[in-house]
Amino acid sequence: MSQSKPQHLNTLLDLDRSQLESVLALAAAIKTEYKSMGPSDALKGRTAAMIFEKPSLRTRVTFEAGMVQLGGEAINLDPGQISIGNRESVKDVALCLSRWIDVIVARTFSHKMVTDLAKWATIPVINALTDLHHPCQALALGQTLMEKRGKLSGLRLAFVGDGNNVANSLAELAAHLGMHFVLACPKGYEQNPEVLKTLDPVFKKNGGSYAVTHTASEAVAKADCIYTDVWVSMGEEAQAETKKKQFSGLQVNAELVAKAPADCLVTHCLPAHVGEEITQDVMDSARCVCFDEAENRLHAQKAVLLTVIGKR
Ligand code: CP
Ligand code: NVA
C-alpha cells in the first residue's frame, strides 16, 4: 500500500476540476467497456470495507457489485458489530482497516465521522452519504447529463426541495463545472452556509452561478434539468410531519414541469416518495432520467474506486 497521502472522496471538493472531469470520462469509458467486455480484473485481490450506518439499496449494491466486476471484493461491516466510536475509537478502526484492506466506503450520520476516518486512514475513504454530502450521487448526475446533453458547463440545474446532502453535492458539481445552480426550498431550508461559503469562489472561478428562491416555478423556468429528493432525509423522521407541510408547494408534478423548457430533464436520486416530492406521471415520463442516473452510480463509483485505489 502506498505511504503517500491517500486520495479521499469525502466531498467533491476533494477533487479539483480536472480530476473530476477525468473521473467522469473514466466512468463513461467503463460503462462502454463493461457493456462490451464484461468484468475485468483491474482490482484483483483488492478489498473494500463498507460501513453503512443508514439503509441503502443503490449505494451498497453498486459499490459491492462494482468491486466484484473489477475483480475485487467488498466486505460489508455491520455497524452494530464494530460500533465505531463506542466499542473503539474512529482512529483505531481507521488504523486497523488500513493495515488489511484497500479502501473504506462509509455511509454515516455525521459528516465528521467520514472526515475523522479520512484523517486517520492511510487508505482512501469514500463518502457513501453523510448528513452533509453525497458526492457519488452528484457524479452519477454528471455522467447522466453528459450522456443526455453532451456537456455540463453552462447547464442550468434546478433543485426543487430541501437544501440537503444531495443538494450540497450537486452544488459542488455545478461549481466545479461552471453550471448554474438554483435551489427552490421553503424558507429555513436553505443549504448549509459553510458549504456555500466554500463554493462561492469555485462558482466564480469556473463561470457558474448559485441562486436560491422560494418559488419552484421561478427555479425551473430556464432549467435544463430539474432535480428533486425526499423532503425527509434519513435521520430526520421526527420532523416528518412538519416538513411535509412546509414542502407541500414544492412538488415536481406535471404542472411544474410544464413551466420548464420543453426539453428539460427531470431526475431524482431515489428512493422516491411518490405523491410527495414527485408524482408518478413525472417519474414515468420520457423526461425522467432517474433510472439512467441510478445505473450510472455503478459506473461512476467504479471510476472512483479505480482512481482512489490508484489503478488509473
Ligand atoms: N440514492 C441513493 O444513495 O440510494 P440508496 O440510499 O438506496 O443508497
Ligand atoms: N437526502 C436523502 C438521500 C437519500 C439517498 C437522505 O439523506 O435520506
mmCIF file of C-alpha atoms and ligand atoms in Angstrom:
data_model
loop_
_atom_site.group_PDB
_atom_site.id
_atom_site.type_symbol
_atom_site.label_atom_id
_atom_site.label_comp_id
_atom_site.label_asym_id
_atom_site.label_seq_id
_atom_site.Cartn_x
_atom_site.Cartn_y
_atom_site.Cartn_z
ATOM 1 C CA MET A 1 0.000 0.000 0.000
ATOM 2 C CA SER A 2 1.177 3.494 -0.818
ATOM 3 C CA GLN A 3 2.667 5.562 2.008
ATOM 4 C CA SER A 4 1.688 8.842 0.307
ATOM 5 C CA LYS A 5 -1.449 10.701 1.392
ATOM 6 C CA PRO A 6 -4.490 8.756 0.189
ATOM 7 C CA GLN A 7 -6.974 10.310 -2.246
ATOM 8 C CA HIS A 8 -10.233 10.516 -0.295
ATOM 9 C CA LEU A 9 -13.667 11.405 -1.650
ATOM 10 C CA ASN A 10 -15.480 12.977 1.271
ATOM 11 C CA THR A 11 -16.857 15.820 -0.814
ATOM 12 C CA LEU A 12 -16.487 16.665 -4.493
ATOM 13 C CA LEU A 13 -14.086 19.415 -3.452
ATOM 14 C CA ASP A 14 -11.572 16.659 -2.618
ATOM 15 C CA LEU A 15 -11.105 16.563 -6.406
ATOM 16 C CA ASP A 16 -10.004 19.502 -8.492
ATOM 17 C CA ARG A 17 -11.865 20.285 -11.697
ATOM 18 C CA SER A 18 -9.576 18.264 -13.914
ATOM 19 C CA GLN A 19 -9.691 15.232 -11.584
ATOM 20 C CA LEU A 20 -13.482 15.460 -11.557
ATOM 21 C CA GLU A 21 -13.585 15.603 -15.367
ATOM 22 C CA SER A 22 -11.209 12.612 -15.509
ATOM 23 C CA VAL A 23 -13.450 10.586 -13.192
ATOM 24 C CA LEU A 24 -16.475 11.380 -15.384
ATOM 25 C CA ALA A 25 -14.567 10.462 -18.553
ATOM 26 C CA LEU A 26 -13.388 7.218 -16.941
ATOM 27 C CA ALA A 27 -16.947 6.430 -15.836
ATOM 28 C CA ALA A 28 -18.149 6.786 -19.439
ATOM 29 C CA ALA A 29 -15.319 4.545 -20.700
ATOM 30 C CA ILE A 30 -16.000 1.931 -18.005
ATOM 31 C CA LYS A 31 -19.679 1.853 -18.944
ATOM 32 C CA THR A 32 -18.876 1.201 -22.610
ATOM 33 C CA GLU A 33 -16.178 -1.365 -21.786
ATOM 34 C CA TYR A 34 -18.359 -3.224 -19.309
ATOM 35 C CA LYS A 35 -21.233 -3.471 -21.772
ATOM 36 C CA SER A 36 -18.986 -4.974 -24.467
ATOM 37 C CA MET A 37 -16.414 -6.906 -22.447
ATOM 38 C CA GLY A 38 -17.956 -7.628 -19.028
ATOM 39 C CA PRO A 39 -15.960 -7.856 -15.794
ATOM 40 C CA SER A 40 -12.255 -7.017 -15.599
ATOM 41 C CA ASP A 41 -9.509 -7.873 -13.137
ATOM 42 C CA ALA A 42 -8.330 -4.279 -12.596
ATOM 43 C CA LEU A 43 -8.842 -4.571 -8.822
ATOM 44 C CA LYS A 44 -7.991 -8.260 -8.463
ATOM 45 C CA GLY A 45 -7.014 -9.028 -4.897
ATOM 46 C CA ARG A 46 -8.261 -5.632 -3.660
ATOM 47 C CA THR A 47 -10.823 -5.300 -0.876
ATOM 48 C CA ALA A 48 -13.276 -2.585 0.118
ATOM 49 C CA ALA A 49 -14.682 -2.409 3.661
ATOM 50 C CA MET A 50 -18.169 -0.919 3.692
ATOM 51 C CA ILE A 51 -19.699 0.695 6.775
ATOM 52 C CA PHE A 52 -23.384 1.613 6.383
ATOM 53 C CA GLU A 53 -24.967 3.263 9.421
ATOM 54 C CA LYS A 54 -28.098 4.053 7.379
ATOM 55 C CA PRO A 55 -30.192 1.970 4.953
ATOM 56 C CA SER A 56 -29.207 1.752 1.289
ATOM 57 C CA LEU A 57 -30.159 -0.037 -1.905
ATOM 58 C CA ARG A 58 -28.305 1.763 -4.692
ATOM 59 C CA THR A 59 -25.108 2.750 -2.947
ATOM 60 C CA ARG A 60 -24.486 -0.545 -1.256
ATOM 61 C CA VAL A 61 -25.288 -2.706 -4.289
ATOM 62 C CA THR A 62 -23.312 -0.546 -6.722
ATOM 63 C CA PHE A 63 -20.192 -0.433 -4.566
ATOM 64 C CA GLU A 64 -20.368 -4.158 -3.872
ATOM 65 C CA ALA A 65 -21.141 -5.108 -7.486
ATOM 66 C CA GLY A 66 -18.587 -2.556 -8.694
ATOM 67 C CA MET A 67 -15.783 -4.161 -6.676
ATOM 68 C CA VAL A 68 -16.787 -7.650 -7.901
ATOM 69 C CA GLN A 69 -16.994 -6.505 -11.550
ATOM 70 C CA LEU A 70 -13.461 -5.107 -11.204
ATOM 71 C CA GLY A 71 -12.141 -8.405 -9.837
ATOM 72 C CA GLY A 72 -12.016 -7.377 -6.177
ATOM 73 C CA GLU A 73 -14.395 -7.832 -3.287
ATOM 74 C CA ALA A 74 -16.326 -5.845 -0.730
ATOM 75 C CA ILE A 75 -16.837 -6.707 2.921
ATOM 76 C CA ASN A 76 -19.961 -5.255 4.481
ATOM 77 C CA LEU A 77 -19.307 -4.405 8.131
ATOM 78 C CA ASP A 78 -22.296 -4.462 10.447
ATOM 79 C CA PRO A 79 -22.171 -1.060 12.178
ATOM 80 C CA GLY A 80 -23.702 -2.628 15.298
ATOM 81 C CA GLN A 81 -20.826 -5.111 15.434
ATOM 82 C CA ILE A 82 -17.964 -2.680 15.021
ATOM 83 C CA SER A 83 -19.822 0.065 16.929
ATOM 84 C CA ILE A 84 -17.479 2.700 15.619
ATOM 85 C CA GLY A 85 -16.708 5.413 18.174
ATOM 86 C CA ASN A 86 -18.152 3.268 21.009
ATOM 87 C CA ARG A 87 -16.503 -0.162 21.010
ATOM 88 C CA GLU A 88 -13.339 1.576 19.891
ATOM 89 C CA SER A 89 -12.315 4.931 18.568
ATOM 90 C CA VAL A 90 -12.748 6.057 14.965
ATOM 91 C CA LYS A 91 -8.967 6.424 14.861
ATOM 92 C CA ASP A 92 -8.297 2.804 15.852
ATOM 93 C CA VAL A 93 -10.893 1.486 13.400
ATOM 94 C CA ALA A 94 -9.285 3.552 10.611
ATOM 95 C CA LEU A 95 -5.771 2.447 11.520
ATOM 96 C CA CYS A 96 -6.698 -1.246 11.698
ATOM 97 C CA LEU A 97 -8.678 -1.283 8.438
ATOM 98 C CA SER A 98 -5.745 0.491 6.769
ATOM 99 C CA ARG A 99 -3.479 -2.473 7.592
ATOM 100 C CA TRP A 100 -5.780 -5.031 5.934
ATOM 101 C CA ILE A 101 -7.754 -3.651 3.047
ATOM 102 C CA ASP A 102 -7.575 -1.076 0.247
ATOM 103 C CA VAL A 103 -10.490 1.351 0.579
ATOM 104 C CA ILE A 104 -13.190 2.293 3.111
ATOM 105 C CA VAL A 105 -16.703 3.138 1.870
ATOM 106 C CA ALA A 106 -18.742 4.781 4.632
ATOM 107 C CA ARG A 107 -22.362 5.958 4.941
ATOM 108 C CA THR A 108 -22.669 7.702 8.287
ATOM 109 C CA PHE A 109 -24.978 10.104 10.057
ATOM 110 C CA SER A 110 -22.392 12.757 10.894
ATOM 111 C CA HIS A 111 -20.134 14.063 8.174
ATOM 112 C CA LYS A 112 -17.423 14.341 10.832
ATOM 113 C CA MET A 113 -17.343 10.552 11.065
ATOM 114 C CA VAL A 114 -16.096 10.228 7.484
ATOM 115 C CA THR A 115 -13.677 13.117 7.813
ATOM 116 C CA ASP A 116 -12.329 11.535 11.025
ATOM 117 C CA LEU A 117 -11.949 8.186 9.260
ATOM 118 C CA ALA A 118 -10.121 10.011 6.471
ATOM 119 C CA LYS A 119 -7.927 11.852 8.957
ATOM 120 C CA TRP A 120 -6.525 8.601 10.349
ATOM 121 C CA ALA A 121 -6.813 6.118 7.486
ATOM 122 C CA THR A 122 -3.765 5.530 5.321
ATOM 123 C CA ILE A 123 -6.099 4.174 2.629
ATOM 124 C CA PRO A 124 -8.779 6.144 0.723
ATOM 125 C CA VAL A 125 -12.132 6.847 2.376
ATOM 126 C CA ILE A 126 -15.164 7.288 0.099
ATOM 127 C CA ASN A 127 -18.252 9.069 1.406
ATOM 128 C CA ALA A 128 -21.285 6.906 0.606
ATOM 129 C CA LEU A 129 -23.613 9.646 2.030
ATOM 130 C CA THR A 130 -23.489 11.650 5.205
ATOM 131 C CA ASP A 131 -25.919 14.182 6.628
ATOM 132 C CA LEU A 132 -23.999 16.874 4.708
ATOM 133 C CA HIS A 133 -22.847 15.384 1.393
ATOM 134 C CA HIS A 134 -23.499 12.655 -1.179
ATOM 135 C CA PRO A 135 -20.679 13.050 -3.721
ATOM 136 C CA CYS A 136 -21.258 9.739 -5.550
ATOM 137 C CA GLN A 137 -24.808 10.794 -6.384
ATOM 138 C CA ALA A 138 -23.558 14.023 -7.922
ATOM 139 C CA LEU A 139 -21.021 12.110 -10.038
ATOM 140 C CA ALA A 140 -23.819 9.914 -11.369
ATOM 141 C CA LEU A 141 -25.809 13.010 -12.338
ATOM 142 C CA GLY A 142 -22.711 14.454 -14.035
ATOM 143 C CA GLN A 143 -22.318 11.289 -16.101
ATOM 144 C CA THR A 144 -26.031 11.232 -16.955
ATOM 145 C CA LEU A 145 -26.141 14.872 -18.081
ATOM 146 C CA MET A 146 -23.010 14.336 -20.199
ATOM 147 C CA GLU A 147 -24.782 11.443 -21.919
ATOM 148 C CA LYS A 148 -28.003 13.378 -22.474
ATOM 149 C CA ARG A 149 -26.622 16.843 -23.232
ATOM 150 C CA GLY A 150 -23.001 16.255 -24.275
ATOM 151 C CA LYS A 151 -21.694 18.932 -21.920
ATOM 152 C CA LEU A 152 -22.053 20.183 -18.364
ATOM 153 C CA SER A 153 -20.617 23.680 -18.481
ATOM 154 C CA GLY A 154 -23.374 26.274 -18.764
ATOM 155 C CA LEU A 155 -26.241 23.867 -17.963
ATOM 156 C CA ARG A 156 -28.938 25.095 -15.572
ATOM 157 C CA LEU A 157 -29.769 22.723 -12.718
ATOM 158 C CA ALA A 158 -32.860 23.464 -10.598
ATOM 159 C CA PHE A 159 -33.002 21.583 -7.306
ATOM 160 C CA VAL A 160 -36.587 21.636 -6.010
ATOM 161 C CA GLY A 161 -36.681 20.553 -2.375
ATOM 162 C CA ASP A 162 -34.616 20.534 0.779
ATOM 163 C CA GLY A 163 -31.173 22.155 0.919
ATOM 164 C CA ASN A 164 -29.816 18.765 1.978
ATOM 165 C CA ASN A 165 -26.835 16.443 1.454
ATOM 166 C CA VAL A 166 -27.720 15.729 -2.178
ATOM 167 C CA ALA A 167 -28.256 19.435 -2.908
ATOM 168 C CA ASN A 168 -24.842 20.211 -1.390
ATOM 169 C CA SER A 169 -23.014 17.705 -3.561
ATOM 170 C CA LEU A 170 -24.914 18.776 -6.686
ATOM 171 C CA ALA A 171 -23.978 22.389 -5.956
ATOM 172 C CA GLU A 172 -20.342 21.250 -5.724
ATOM 173 C CA LEU A 173 -20.630 19.529 -9.104
ATOM 174 C CA ALA A 174 -22.150 22.696 -10.548
ATOM 175 C CA ALA A 175 -19.481 24.939 -9.020
ATOM 176 C CA HIS A 176 -16.635 22.806 -10.378
ATOM 177 C CA LEU A 177 -18.062 22.561 -13.877
ATOM 178 C CA GLY A 178 -19.413 26.051 -14.482
ATOM 179 C CA MET A 179 -23.091 25.140 -14.192
ATOM 180 C CA HIS A 180 -25.907 27.399 -12.971
ATOM 181 C CA PHE A 181 -27.480 26.001 -9.806
ATOM 182 C CA VAL A 182 -30.722 27.218 -8.297
ATOM 183 C CA LEU A 183 -32.355 25.839 -5.159
ATOM 184 C CA ALA A 184 -36.121 26.220 -4.632
ATOM 185 C CA CYS A 185 -36.899 25.490 -0.985
ATOM 186 C CA PRO A 186 -39.210 26.715 1.766
ATOM 187 C CA LYS A 187 -37.767 29.486 3.919
ATOM 188 C CA GLY A 188 -35.479 27.994 6.550
ATOM 189 C CA TYR A 189 -34.418 25.009 4.411
ATOM 190 C CA GLU A 190 -31.574 26.665 2.505
ATOM 191 C CA GLN A 191 -28.208 24.915 2.189
ATOM 192 C CA ASN A 192 -25.563 24.877 4.896
ATOM 193 C CA PRO A 193 -23.880 28.322 4.851
ATOM 194 C CA GLU A 194 -20.410 26.843 5.450
ATOM 195 C CA VAL A 195 -20.777 24.663 2.367
ATOM 196 C CA LEU A 196 -21.959 27.644 0.313
ATOM 197 C CA LYS A 197 -19.087 29.787 1.543
ATOM 198 C CA THR A 198 -16.525 27.286 0.235
ATOM 199 C CA LEU A 199 -18.392 27.061 -3.083
ATOM 200 C CA ASP A 200 -18.653 30.774 -3.770
ATOM 201 C CA PRO A 201 -15.092 31.158 -5.155
ATOM 202 C CA VAL A 202 -15.419 27.891 -7.091
ATOM 203 C CA PHE A 203 -18.580 29.102 -8.867
ATOM 204 C CA LYS A 204 -16.832 32.398 -9.669
ATOM 205 C CA LYS A 205 -13.661 30.731 -10.941
ATOM 206 C CA ASN A 206 -15.485 28.361 -13.270
ATOM 207 C CA GLY A 207 -18.143 30.733 -14.599
ATOM 208 C CA GLY A 208 -21.172 29.136 -12.926
ATOM 209 C CA SER A 209 -23.689 30.699 -10.572
ATOM 210 C CA TYR A 210 -25.716 29.949 -7.456
ATOM 211 C CA ALA A 211 -29.176 31.232 -6.524
ATOM 212 C CA VAL A 212 -31.966 30.468 -4.056
ATOM 213 C CA THR A 213 -35.676 31.054 -4.483
ATOM 214 C CA HIS A 214 -38.769 30.036 -2.559
ATOM 215 C CA THR A 215 -40.821 29.654 -5.735
ATOM 216 C CA ALA A 216 -40.429 26.402 -7.660
ATOM 217 C CA SER A 217 -41.794 27.826 -10.942
ATOM 218 C CA GLU A 218 -39.112 30.528 -10.869
ATOM 219 C CA ALA A 219 -36.371 27.914 -10.372
ATOM 220 C CA VAL A 220 -37.452 25.712 -13.270
ATOM 221 C CA ALA A 221 -38.259 28.450 -15.823
ATOM 222 C CA LYS A 222 -34.936 28.109 -17.688
ATOM 223 C CA ALA A 223 -33.768 24.752 -16.339
ATOM 224 C CA ASP A 224 -32.004 22.069 -18.349
ATOM 225 C CA CYS A 225 -32.648 19.624 -15.518
ATOM 226 C CA ILE A 226 -34.962 19.593 -12.510
ATOM 227 C CA TYR A 227 -33.661 17.580 -9.563
ATOM 228 C CA THR A 228 -35.616 16.532 -6.521
ATOM 229 C CA ASP A 229 -35.110 14.380 -3.444
ATOM 230 C CA VAL A 230 -37.143 13.278 -0.432
ATOM 231 C CA TRP A 231 -38.323 16.052 1.875
ATOM 232 C CA VAL A 232 -37.433 13.995 4.952
ATOM 233 C CA SER A 233 -33.933 12.572 4.866
ATOM 234 C CA MET A 234 -32.738 9.541 6.821
ATOM 235 C CA GLY A 235 -32.334 10.569 10.443
ATOM 236 C CA GLU A 236 -34.978 13.332 10.226
ATOM 237 C CA GLU A 237 -38.008 11.126 10.847
ATOM 238 C CA ALA A 238 -39.061 13.166 13.922
ATOM 239 C CA GLN A 239 -39.546 16.213 11.655
ATOM 240 C CA ALA A 240 -41.559 14.319 9.043
ATOM 241 C CA GLU A 241 -44.994 15.808 9.623
ATOM 242 C CA THR A 242 -43.722 19.388 9.913
ATOM 243 C CA LYS A 243 -41.549 19.100 6.831
ATOM 244 C CA LYS A 244 -44.255 17.516 4.697
ATOM 245 C CA LYS A 245 -46.498 20.520 5.403
ATOM 246 C CA GLN A 246 -43.758 23.051 4.735
ATOM 247 C CA PHE A 247 -42.697 21.430 1.452
ATOM 248 C CA SER A 248 -46.192 20.758 0.077
ATOM 249 C CA GLY A 249 -45.912 23.569 -2.503
ATOM 250 C CA LEU A 250 -42.673 22.155 -3.906
ATOM 251 C CA GLN A 251 -43.881 19.019 -5.637
ATOM 252 C CA VAL A 252 -42.357 18.149 -9.002
ATOM 253 C CA ASN A 253 -45.595 17.421 -10.887
ATOM 254 C CA ALA A 254 -46.874 17.880 -14.446
ATOM 255 C CA GLU A 255 -47.964 21.451 -13.717
ATOM 256 C CA LEU A 256 -44.473 22.453 -12.550
ATOM 257 C CA VAL A 257 -42.689 20.579 -15.326
ATOM 258 C CA ALA A 258 -44.906 22.397 -17.884
ATOM 259 C CA LYS A 259 -43.330 25.652 -16.699
ATOM 260 C CA ALA A 260 -39.843 24.411 -17.647
ATOM 261 C CA PRO A 261 -38.375 24.418 -21.190
ATOM 262 C CA ALA A 262 -39.777 21.656 -23.404
ATOM 263 C CA ASP A 263 -36.526 19.651 -23.381
ATOM 264 C CA CYS A 264 -35.907 19.966 -19.637
ATOM 265 C CA LEU A 265 -34.942 16.670 -17.970
ATOM 266 C CA VAL A 266 -36.191 15.574 -14.540
ATOM 267 C CA THR A 267 -34.409 13.347 -12.087
ATOM 268 C CA HIS A 268 -34.383 12.118 -8.516
ATOM 269 C CA CYS A 269 -31.628 10.461 -6.503
ATOM 270 C CA LEU A 270 -34.092 7.772 -5.304
ATOM 271 C CA PRO A 271 -35.660 6.378 -3.215
ATOM 272 C CA ALA A 272 -38.667 8.472 -4.284
ATOM 273 C CA HIS A 273 -41.669 9.165 -2.125
ATOM 274 C CA VAL A 274 -44.184 9.283 -4.935
ATOM 275 C CA GLY A 275 -47.047 11.668 -4.199
ATOM 276 C CA GLU A 276 -44.805 13.829 -2.010
ATOM 277 C CA GLU A 277 -41.811 15.418 -3.778
ATOM 278 C CA ILE A 278 -42.633 13.911 -7.196
ATOM 279 C CA THR A 279 -45.658 12.418 -8.938
ATOM 280 C CA GLN A 280 -45.825 9.032 -10.667
ATOM 281 C CA ASP A 281 -46.648 10.549 -14.068
ATOM 282 C CA VAL A 282 -43.466 12.652 -13.949
ATOM 283 C CA MET A 283 -41.410 9.644 -12.795
ATOM 284 C CA ASP A 284 -42.818 7.632 -15.716
ATOM 285 C CA SER A 285 -42.377 10.393 -18.309
ATOM 286 C CA ALA A 286 -39.755 10.348 -21.055
ATOM 287 C CA ARG A 287 -38.087 13.378 -19.444
ATOM 288 C CA CYS A 288 -37.242 11.445 -16.290
ATOM 289 C CA VAL A 289 -33.703 10.059 -16.246
ATOM 290 C CA CYS A 290 -33.603 8.837 -12.642
ATOM 291 C CA PHE A 291 -33.016 5.211 -13.600
ATOM 292 C CA ASP A 292 -30.215 6.176 -16.005
ATOM 293 C CA GLU A 293 -28.711 8.095 -13.100
ATOM 294 C CA ALA A 294 -29.196 5.087 -10.798
ATOM 295 C CA GLU A 295 -27.393 2.903 -13.362
ATOM 296 C CA ASN A 296 -24.583 5.412 -13.569
ATOM 297 C CA ARG A 297 -23.965 5.117 -9.826
ATOM 298 C CA LEU A 298 -22.329 1.786 -10.728
ATOM 299 C CA HIS A 299 -20.090 3.163 -13.464
ATOM 300 C CA ALA A 300 -19.199 6.409 -11.705
ATOM 301 C CA GLN A 301 -18.270 4.617 -8.480
ATOM 302 C CA LYS A 302 -16.126 2.090 -10.363
ATOM 303 C CA ALA A 303 -14.287 5.113 -11.780
ATOM 304 C CA VAL A 304 -13.881 6.476 -8.240
ATOM 305 C CA LEU A 305 -12.629 3.118 -6.923
ATOM 306 C CA LEU A 306 -10.049 2.823 -9.702
ATOM 307 C CA THR A 307 -8.959 6.414 -9.218
ATOM 308 C CA VAL A 308 -8.567 6.392 -5.440
ATOM 309 C CA ILE A 309 -7.004 2.931 -5.311
ATOM 310 C CA GLY A 310 -4.603 4.231 -7.942
ATOM 311 C CA LYS A 311 -5.178 1.835 -10.783
ATOM 312 C CA ARG A 312 -5.840 4.546 -13.395
HETATM 313 N N1 CP B 1 -29.565 7.366 -3.967
HETATM 314 C C1 CP B 1 -29.053 6.567 -3.024
HETATM 315 O O1 CP B 1 -27.985 6.831 -2.447
HETATM 316 O O2 CP B 1 -29.789 5.466 -2.781
HETATM 317 P P1 CP B 1 -29.601 4.481 -1.543
HETATM 318 O O3 CP B 1 -29.944 5.267 -0.306
HETATM 319 O O4 CP B 1 -30.563 3.350 -1.792
HETATM 320 O O5 CP B 1 -28.177 4.018 -1.498
HETATM 321 N N1 NVA B 2 -31.420 13.111 1.242
HETATM 322 C C1 NVA B 2 -31.645 11.702 1.293
HETATM 323 C C2 NVA B 2 -30.879 10.998 0.212
HETATM 324 C C3 NVA B 2 -31.089 9.520 0.133
HETATM 325 C C4 NVA B 2 -30.252 8.864 -0.912
HETATM 326 C C5 NVA B 2 -31.268 11.163 2.659
HETATM 327 O O1 NVA B 2 -30.232 11.569 3.184
HETATM 328 O O2 NVA B 2 -32.008 10.342 3.193
#
